[in-house]
mmCIF file of C-alpha atoms in Angstrom:
data_model
loop_
_atom_site.group_PDB
_atom_site.id
_atom_site.type_symbol
_atom_site.label_atom_id
_atom_site.label_comp_id
_atom_site.label_asym_id
_atom_site.label_seq_id
_atom_site.Cartn_x
_atom_site.Cartn_y
_atom_site.Cartn_z
ATOM 1 C CA UNK B 1 4.089 12.179 9.933
ATOM 2 C CA UNK B 2 5.348 12.674 6.419
ATOM 3 C CA UNK B 3 2.406 12.976 4.098
ATOM 4 C CA UNK B 4 1.579 12.343 0.497
ATOM 5 C CA UNK B 5 -1.511 14.216 -0.640
ATOM 6 C CA UNK B 6 -3.464 12.711 -3.510
ATOM 7 C CA UNK B 7 -6.209 14.200 -5.652
ATOM 8 C CA UNK B 8 -8.889 13.841 -6.778
ATOM 9 C CA UNK B 9 -10.652 11.385 -4.475
ATOM 10 C CA UNK B 10 -12.726 10.121 -7.365
ATOM 11 C CA UNK B 11 -12.603 10.521 -11.115
ATOM 12 C CA UNK B 12 -14.963 9.639 -13.940
ATOM 13 C CA UNK B 13 -13.514 9.473 -17.436
ATOM 14 C CA UNK B 14 -15.005 8.561 -20.774
ATOM 15 C CA UNK B 15 -13.620 5.526 -22.539
ATOM 16 C CA UNK B 16 -10.679 6.610 -24.670
ATOM 17 C CA UNK B 17 -10.014 9.695 -22.590
ATOM 18 C CA UNK B 18 -7.042 10.606 -20.432
ATOM 19 C CA UNK B 19 -7.155 9.990 -16.681
ATOM 20 C CA UNK B 20 -4.911 12.207 -14.563
ATOM 21 C CA UNK B 21 -4.230 11.697 -10.859
ATOM 22 C CA UNK B 22 -1.989 14.028 -8.903
ATOM 23 C CA UNK B 23 0.138 13.668 -5.795
ATOM 24 C CA UNK B 24 2.182 16.113 -3.754
ATOM 25 C CA UNK B 25 4.724 15.341 -1.072
ATOM 26 C CA UNK B 26 6.507 17.242 1.660
ATOM 27 C CA UNK B 27 9.648 15.319 2.479
ATOM 28 C CA UNK B 28 12.465 16.334 0.138
ATOM 29 C CA UNK B 29 14.330 13.156 1.104
ATOM 30 C CA UNK B 30 11.798 11.022 -0.748
ATOM 31 C CA UNK B 31 13.478 9.410 -3.738
ATOM 32 C CA UNK B 32 11.140 6.641 -4.858
ATOM 33 C CA UNK B 33 7.605 7.228 -6.120
ATOM 34 C CA UNK B 34 5.461 4.222 -7.069
ATOM 35 C CA UNK B 35 1.846 3.999 -8.170
ATOM 36 C CA UNK B 36 -0.350 1.069 -7.200
ATOM 37 C CA UNK B 37 -3.588 -0.180 -8.744
ATOM 38 C CA UNK B 38 -6.179 -1.944 -6.618
ATOM 39 C CA UNK B 39 -9.336 -3.741 -7.710
ATOM 40 C CA UNK B 40 -12.159 -4.303 -5.200
ATOM 41 C CA UNK B 41 -11.400 -7.029 -2.701
ATOM 42 C CA UNK B 42 -7.823 -7.468 -3.944
ATOM 43 C CA UNK B 43 -4.416 -6.354 -2.767
ATOM 44 C CA UNK B 44 -2.739 -3.392 -4.494
ATOM 45 C CA UNK B 45 -0.420 -4.195 -7.397
ATOM 46 C CA UNK B 46 2.570 -2.107 -8.420
ATOM 47 C CA UNK B 47 1.784 -0.306 -11.664
ATOM 48 C CA UNK B 48 4.739 1.942 -12.370
ATOM 49 C CA UNK B 49 7.402 3.778 -10.366
ATOM 50 C CA UNK B 50 9.806 6.662 -10.869
ATOM 51 C CA UNK B 51 12.915 8.091 -9.252
ATOM 52 C CA UNK B 52 13.691 11.843 -9.176
ATOM 53 C CA UNK B 53 16.550 11.620 -11.662
ATOM 54 C CA UNK B 54 14.025 11.566 -14.525
ATOM 55 C CA UNK B 55 11.011 13.778 -15.184
ATOM 56 C CA UNK B 56 8.886 11.218 -16.951
ATOM 57 C CA UNK B 57 8.502 7.463 -17.239
ATOM 58 C CA UNK B 58 6.177 5.679 -19.620
ATOM 59 C CA UNK B 59 5.008 2.081 -19.637
ATOM 60 C CA UNK B 60 2.367 1.339 -22.224
ATOM 61 C CA UNK B 61 -0.638 3.587 -21.600
ATOM 62 C CA UNK B 62 0.636 4.640 -18.172
ATOM 63 C CA UNK B 63 2.958 7.606 -17.666
ATOM 64 C CA UNK B 64 4.376 9.178 -14.519
ATOM 65 C CA UNK B 65 5.318 12.851 -14.698
ATOM 66 C CA UNK B 66 7.591 14.123 -11.959
ATOM 67 C CA UNK B 67 8.277 17.732 -10.940
ATOM 68 C CA UNK B 68 11.008 17.787 -8.327
ATOM 69 C CA UNK B 69 10.948 21.540 -7.706
ATOM 70 C CA UNK B 70 7.206 21.519 -7.112
ATOM 71 C CA UNK B 71 7.383 18.242 -5.162
ATOM 72 C CA UNK B 72 4.607 16.824 -7.278
ATOM 73 C CA UNK B 73 4.098 13.768 -9.422
ATOM 74 C CA UNK B 74 1.187 12.528 -11.450
ATOM 75 C CA UNK B 75 -0.154 9.455 -13.190
ATOM 76 C CA UNK B 76 -1.566 9.753 -16.685
ATOM 77 C CA UNK B 77 -3.601 6.915 -18.174
ATOM 78 C CA UNK B 78 -3.953 7.354 -21.919
ATOM 79 C CA UNK B 79 -6.839 5.835 -23.892
ATOM 80 C CA UNK B 80 -8.577 4.901 -20.628
ATOM 81 C CA UNK B 81 -10.554 1.668 -20.740
ATOM 82 C CA UNK B 82 -13.367 0.287 -18.534
ATOM 83 C CA UNK B 83 -10.883 -2.323 -17.310
ATOM 84 C CA UNK B 84 -8.811 0.505 -15.821
ATOM 85 C CA UNK B 85 -11.625 1.209 -13.357
ATOM 86 C CA UNK B 86 -9.956 0.710 -9.987
ATOM 87 C CA UNK B 87 -8.515 2.609 -7.057
ATOM 88 C CA UNK B 88 -5.066 4.105 -7.598
ATOM 89 C CA UNK B 89 -2.610 4.943 -4.842
ATOM 90 C CA UNK B 90 0.520 7.015 -5.069
ATOM 91 C CA UNK B 91 3.296 6.458 -2.566
ATOM 92 C CA UNK B 92 6.734 7.709 -1.657
ATOM 93 C CA UNK B 93 9.714 6.677 0.377
ATOM 94 C CA UNK B 94 13.288 7.545 1.186
ATOM 95 C CA UNK B 95 15.840 4.828 0.700
ATOM 96 C CA UNK B 96 18.406 6.711 2.692
ATOM 97 C CA UNK B 97 16.026 6.883 5.619
ATOM 98 C CA UNK B 98 15.164 3.223 5.211
ATOM 99 C CA UNK B 99 11.508 3.986 5.841
ATOM 100 C CA UNK B 100 8.425 2.140 4.580
ATOM 101 C CA UNK B 101 6.239 3.574 1.832
ATOM 102 C CA UNK B 102 3.923 6.452 2.694
ATOM 103 C CA UNK B 103 0.676 6.206 0.740
ATOM 104 C CA UNK B 104 -1.788 8.745 -0.539
ATOM 105 C CA UNK B 105 -5.433 8.172 0.299
ATOM 106 C CA UNK B 106 -6.324 6.856 -3.116
ATOM 107 C CA UNK B 107 -8.338 7.846 -6.172
ATOM 108 C CA UNK B 108 -11.296 5.818 -7.328
ATOM 109 C CA UNK B 109 -11.324 5.858 -11.131
ATOM 110 C CA UNK B 110 -14.401 4.935 -13.137
ATOM 111 C CA UNK B 111 -14.073 4.681 -16.905
ATOM 112 C CA UNK B 112 -17.443 4.750 -18.597
ATOM 113 C CA UNK B 113 -18.304 3.718 -22.125
ATOM 114 C CA UNK P 1 -0.448 -11.678 -5.710
ATOM 115 C CA UNK P 2 3.172 -12.521 -6.180
ATOM 116 C CA UNK P 3 3.958 -15.289 -3.692
ATOM 117 C CA UNK P 4 2.335 -13.714 -0.650
ATOM 118 C CA UNK P 5 -0.520 -15.603 0.931
ATOM 119 C CA UNK P 6 -2.907 -14.330 3.548
ATOM 120 C CA UNK P 7 -5.417 -16.478 5.285
ATOM 121 C CA UNK P 8 -8.259 -16.556 5.741
ATOM 122 C CA UNK P 9 -9.819 -14.221 3.162
ATOM 123 C CA UNK P 10 -12.736 -13.453 5.469
ATOM 124 C CA UNK P 11 -12.665 -13.615 9.252
ATOM 125 C CA UNK P 12 -15.441 -13.022 11.750
ATOM 126 C CA UNK P 13 -14.922 -12.563 15.475
ATOM 127 C CA UNK P 14 -16.852 -11.494 18.513
ATOM 128 C CA UNK P 15 -15.847 -8.315 20.270
ATOM 129 C CA UNK P 16 -13.337 -8.930 23.055
ATOM 130 C CA UNK P 17 -11.574 -11.827 21.322
ATOM 131 C CA UNK P 18 -8.018 -11.702 20.041
ATOM 132 C CA UNK P 19 -7.551 -12.867 16.470
ATOM 133 C CA UNK P 20 -4.409 -13.686 14.479
ATOM 134 C CA UNK P 21 -4.071 -13.021 10.765
ATOM 135 C CA UNK P 22 -1.612 -15.111 8.807
ATOM 136 C CA UNK P 23 0.888 -13.817 6.242
ATOM 137 C CA UNK P 24 3.397 -16.038 4.446
ATOM 138 C CA UNK P 25 5.759 -15.167 1.578
ATOM 139 C CA UNK P 26 7.948 -17.396 -0.565
ATOM 140 C CA UNK P 27 9.799 -14.549 -2.287
ATOM 141 C CA UNK P 28 12.772 -14.654 0.084
ATOM 142 C CA UNK P 29 12.111 -11.017 0.944
ATOM 143 C CA UNK P 30 13.779 -9.498 3.963
ATOM 144 C CA UNK P 31 11.128 -6.951 4.880
ATOM 145 C CA UNK P 32 7.465 -7.499 5.636
ATOM 146 C CA UNK P 33 4.663 -5.069 6.433
ATOM 147 C CA UNK P 34 1.120 -4.944 7.743
ATOM 148 C CA UNK P 35 -1.331 -2.285 6.589
ATOM 149 C CA UNK P 36 -4.884 -1.525 7.487
ATOM 150 C CA UNK P 37 -7.263 -0.209 4.841
ATOM 151 C CA UNK P 38 -10.501 1.613 5.604
ATOM 152 C CA UNK P 39 -12.727 3.325 3.010
ATOM 153 C CA UNK P 40 -11.304 6.716 2.086
ATOM 154 C CA UNK P 41 -8.295 6.301 4.387
ATOM 155 C CA UNK P 42 -5.761 4.767 2.081
ATOM 156 C CA UNK P 43 -3.254 2.314 3.510
ATOM 157 C CA UNK P 44 -2.049 2.898 7.037
ATOM 158 C CA UNK P 45 1.034 1.136 8.354
ATOM 159 C CA UNK P 46 0.560 -0.991 11.470
ATOM 160 C CA UNK P 47 3.919 -2.765 11.901
ATOM 161 C CA UNK P 48 6.888 -3.639 9.780
ATOM 162 C CA UNK P 49 9.879 -5.927 10.080
ATOM 163 C CA UNK P 50 13.206 -5.593 8.296
ATOM 164 C CA UNK P 51 14.768 -8.813 9.582
ATOM 165 C CA UNK P 52 13.855 -11.879 11.586
ATOM 166 C CA UNK P 53 13.229 -11.276 15.292
ATOM 167 C CA UNK P 54 12.968 -7.530 14.805
ATOM 168 C CA UNK P 55 9.989 -5.287 14.060
ATOM 169 C CA UNK P 56 8.993 -1.646 14.292
ATOM 170 C CA UNK P 57 5.738 0.103 15.096
ATOM 171 C CA UNK P 58 4.000 1.915 12.296
ATOM 172 C CA UNK P 59 1.535 4.775 12.512
ATOM 173 C CA UNK P 60 -1.346 2.841 14.071
ATOM 174 C CA UNK P 61 0.262 0.055 16.147
ATOM 175 C CA UNK P 62 -1.955 0.431 19.217
ATOM 176 C CA UNK P 63 -4.075 -2.656 19.780
ATOM 177 C CA UNK P 64 -1.966 -4.841 17.490
ATOM 178 C CA UNK P 65 1.000 -7.153 17.979
ATOM 179 C CA UNK P 66 3.304 -9.046 15.621
ATOM 180 C CA UNK P 67 6.090 -11.599 15.631
ATOM 181 C CA UNK P 68 8.806 -12.444 13.115
ATOM 182 C CA UNK P 69 10.257 -15.797 14.096
ATOM 183 C CA UNK P 70 10.798 -16.904 10.503
ATOM 184 C CA UNK P 71 11.785 -14.932 7.413
ATOM 185 C CA UNK P 72 8.744 -16.106 5.475
ATOM 186 C CA UNK P 73 6.107 -15.488 8.148
ATOM 187 C CA UNK P 74 4.789 -12.315 9.787
ATOM 188 C CA UNK P 75 1.536 -12.943 11.679
ATOM 189 C CA UNK P 76 -0.540 -10.062 13.010
ATOM 190 C CA UNK P 77 -2.637 -10.329 16.169
ATOM 191 C CA UNK P 78 -5.554 -7.967 16.555
ATOM 192 C CA UNK P 79 -6.125 -7.711 20.287
ATOM 193 C CA UNK P 80 -9.257 -6.805 22.196
ATOM 194 C CA UNK P 81 -7.605 -3.448 22.906
ATOM 195 C CA UNK P 82 -8.063 -2.379 19.282
ATOM 196 C CA UNK P 83 -11.150 -0.183 19.398
ATOM 197 C CA UNK P 84 -12.225 -0.455 15.760
ATOM 198 C CA UNK P 85 -10.786 -3.706 14.404
ATOM 199 C CA UNK P 86 -13.206 -4.196 11.504
ATOM 200 C CA UNK P 87 -11.157 -3.456 8.376
ATOM 201 C CA UNK P 88 -9.328 -4.898 5.388
ATOM 202 C CA UNK P 89 -5.825 -5.994 6.382
ATOM 203 C CA UNK P 90 -3.015 -6.190 3.868
ATOM 204 C CA UNK P 91 0.357 -7.830 4.224
ATOM 205 C CA UNK P 92 3.268 -6.888 1.984
ATOM 206 C CA UNK P 93 6.931 -7.707 1.514
ATOM 207 C CA UNK P 94 9.960 -6.245 -0.205
ATOM 208 C CA UNK P 95 13.554 -7.230 -0.778
ATOM 209 C CA UNK P 96 14.643 -4.616 1.745
ATOM 210 C CA UNK P 97 12.880 -2.088 3.886
ATOM 211 C CA UNK P 98 13.102 1.456 2.626
ATOM 212 C CA UNK P 99 10.821 1.408 -0.342
ATOM 213 C CA UNK P 100 13.644 1.573 -2.850
ATOM 214 C CA UNK P 101 12.733 -1.961 -3.690
ATOM 215 C CA UNK P 102 9.340 -2.975 -4.985
ATOM 216 C CA UNK P 103 6.748 -3.794 -2.390
ATOM 217 C CA UNK P 104 4.392 -6.658 -3.155
ATOM 218 C CA UNK P 105 1.018 -7.123 -1.511
ATOM 219 C CA UNK P 106 -0.968 -10.162 -0.542
ATOM 220 C CA UNK P 107 -4.674 -10.582 -1.356
ATOM 221 C CA UNK P 108 -5.811 -9.274 2.041
ATOM 222 C CA UNK P 109 -7.972 -10.480 4.912
ATOM 223 C CA UNK P 110 -11.285 -8.797 5.652
ATOM 224 C CA UNK P 111 -11.901 -8.885 9.383
ATOM 225 C CA UNK P 112 -15.353 -8.234 10.794
ATOM 226 C CA UNK P 113 -15.803 -7.901 14.542
ATOM 227 C CA UNK P 114 -19.293 -7.761 16.001
#
């Protein structure tokens, strides 16, 4: 079982602060790393994704940082807002292996005013 | 929820009964997936299908069965052999299996078995 380890399990951040969620993977064949956002009772929605040919990708307030040598990637949420309160999942897959996404166990983020 | 529908949203069954969860997509995606979500466990893959009439077991396939007779439909049956069926079930699809293409999720079905 190829794993993706995600931390922390839960995170509380002040409004306007930076939320940081980390993931580490084992399989060096992984070449696609998405992040999903899930609100209670809803299905996860793709937030942002990165491939290992770049070290960083930014979309609005959301940034993925990728460290290939350390086999780690992280999600940064700048200027965190109460509306960002949700559960975030990292995932990984290998296109060459044609395998489904492997998910981390999730991080529950609470942004407080 | 991007063109993937799951029905019903809530489902209640008695222990020992089989139950089928519906998943339909109108995105013309080749691949479809079923995940189970339990608190603190993330998303665990039950079954996936890359093309019609073909499917593969995921990590927790025991007690579940699927069919893929049509490209747009991928129903999941939770059998009486599944020891802990109460969970939130999520269906997803992508343009091709392998994760290199974006995977879209449905709204989920919460199954409660008593």
